[in-house]
Amino acid sequence: MKVSAFEVASRYVYPSLRRRLVEHLREKGLKQTEIARLLHITQSAVSRYLHMDRGALIDISQFPDIDAELRSFAEEIIEKKPGEYEIHRRLVEISVEMLGKGYVCSFHAKIDPEINPSECNVCLDLFG
């Protein structure tokens, strides 16, 4: 294994979740500057997420349960305006949930040919 599950989560899953969260906030009619302020990131980062320059390797919309969680979280962010640590905590939780459900296994195998998803149960055992 050349690429660990934690590396996959931090380099690919987390940015993809954040990108989808930005999309949900945009669907609510928010401007890039408003989204940036709510998520405690730069407007430039929001633009890169929306233009698929960042976090575009995993299509979160293919996981309806995760996508619904992000849609609900977007509404919560608009309503309660949580701090950056609370947003980070929630995105990490959702990242771990994706690992535990095996949603990332086939992607992991694509970026690390040494991974055999039918033999590897690391994430399922640890986070499932």
Coordinates of C-alpha atoms in Angstrom, one line a residue:
M1 CA 0.0 0.0 0.0
K2 CA 1.6 3.2 -1.2
V3 CA -1.3 5.5 -0.3
S4 CA -2.9 5.2 3.1
A5 CA -6.6 5.5 3.8
F6 CA -5.9 8.7 5.8
E7 CA -4.0 10.2 2.8
V8 CA -7.0 9.4 0.6
A9 CA -9.3 11.0 3.1
S10 CA -7.3 14.2 3.5
R11 CA -6.2 14.6 -0.2
Y12 CA -9.4 13.5 -2.0
V13 CA -12.4 12.8 0.2
Y14 CA -12.4 15.9 2.3
P15 CA -11.9 18.4 -0.6
S16 CA -14.6 16.6 -2.5
L17 CA -17.0 16.9 0.4
R18 CA -16.1 20.6 0.8
R19 CA -16.7 21.1 -3.0
R20 CA -20.1 19.5 -2.8
L21 CA -21.0 21.6 0.3
V22 CA -20.0 24.8 -1.6
E23 CA -22.3 23.6 -4.4
H24 CA -25.2 23.1 -2.0
L25 CA -24.7 26.6 -0.6
R26 CA -24.6 28.0 -4.1
E27 CA -27.9 26.3 -4.9
K28 CA -29.3 28.2 -2.0
G29 CA -28.6 31.4 -3.9
L30 CA -25.5 32.5 -1.9
K31 CA -22.8 34.5 -3.6
Q32 CA -19.2 33.2 -3.5
T33 CA -18.2 35.9 -0.9
E34 CA -21.0 34.8 1.3
I35 CA -20.1 31.1 1.0
A36 CA -16.4 32.0 1.7
R37 CA -17.4 33.9 4.9
L38 CA -19.7 31.1 6.1
L39 CA -17.1 28.3 5.5
H40 CA -14.1 30.4 6.7
I41 CA -12.3 30.0 3.4
T42 CA -11.3 32.4 0.7
Q43 CA -13.5 33.5 -2.2
S44 CA -10.8 32.2 -4.5
A45 CA -11.1 28.7 -2.9
V46 CA -14.9 28.8 -3.4
S47 CA -14.3 29.8 -7.1
R48 CA -11.9 26.8 -7.5
Y49 CA -14.5 24.4 -6.0
L50 CA -17.2 25.7 -8.2
H51 CA -15.1 25.5 -11.4
M52 CA -14.1 21.9 -10.5
D53 CA -10.4 23.0 -10.1
R54 CA -10.4 21.6 -6.5
G55 CA -12.1 18.5 -5.0
A56 CA -13.4 17.2 -8.3
L57 CA -12.0 13.7 -8.3
I58 CA -14.8 12.1 -6.2
D59 CA -18.4 12.8 -7.3
I60 CA -20.2 13.0 -3.9
S61 CA -23.6 13.1 -5.6
Q62 CA -23.3 9.4 -6.4
F63 CA -23.7 8.7 -2.6
P64 CA -27.3 9.9 -1.9
D65 CA -27.0 9.4 1.9
I66 CA -23.8 11.5 2.1
D67 CA -25.1 14.1 -0.3
A68 CA -28.3 14.4 1.8
E69 CA -26.1 14.9 4.9
L70 CA -24.2 17.7 3.1
R71 CA -27.4 19.3 2.0
S72 CA -28.7 19.3 5.5
F73 CA -25.4 20.6 6.8
A74 CA -25.5 23.5 4.3
E75 CA -28.8 24.5 5.7
E76 CA -27.4 24.3 9.2
I77 CA -24.5 26.5 8.2
I78 CA -26.8 29.1 6.8
E79 CA -29.0 29.1 9.9
K80 CA -26.5 28.7 12.8
K81 CA -23.2 30.0 11.2
P82 CA -20.9 27.5 13.0
G83 CA -17.2 28.3 13.5
E84 CA -14.5 26.9 11.3
Y85 CA -13.6 24.1 13.8
E86 CA -17.2 22.8 13.9
I87 CA -17.3 22.8 10.1
H88 CA -14.0 21.0 10.0
R89 CA -15.2 18.4 12.6
R90 CA -18.3 17.7 10.7
L91 CA -16.5 17.2 7.4
V92 CA -14.0 14.9 9.0
E93 CA -16.9 12.9 10.5
I94 CA -18.5 12.6 7.1
S95 CA -15.1 11.6 5.6
V96 CA -14.8 8.8 8.1
E97 CA -18.3 7.7 7.5
M98 CA -17.5 7.4 3.8
L99 CA -14.5 5.3 4.6
G100 CA -16.5 3.1 6.9
K101 CA -19.2 2.5 4.4
G102 CA -16.6 1.4 1.8
Y103 CA -17.5 4.3 -0.6
V104 CA -13.9 5.2 -1.1
C105 CA -12.4 1.7 -1.8
S106 CA -12.7 1.6 -5.6
F107 CA -11.3 5.2 -5.8
H108 CA -8.4 4.1 -3.5
A109 CA -7.7 1.2 -5.8
K110 CA -7.5 3.5 -8.8
I111 CA -4.9 5.8 -7.3
D112 CA -3.0 2.9 -5.7
P113 CA -2.9 -0.2 -7.9
E114 CA -1.5 -2.3 -5.0
I115 CA -4.8 -2.0 -3.2
N116 CA -7.2 -4.9 -3.7
P117 CA -10.6 -3.8 -2.4
S118 CA -11.9 -7.4 -2.1
E119 CA -9.0 -8.2 0.3
C120 CA -8.7 -4.9 2.2
N121 CA -11.1 -4.3 5.0
V122 CA -9.1 -1.8 6.9
C123 CA -11.6 1.1 6.7
L124 CA -14.6 -1.1 7.1
D125 CA -13.1 -2.7 10.2
L126 CA -11.9 0.6 11.7
F127 CA -14.7 3.0 10.8
G128 CA -17.7 0.8 9.8

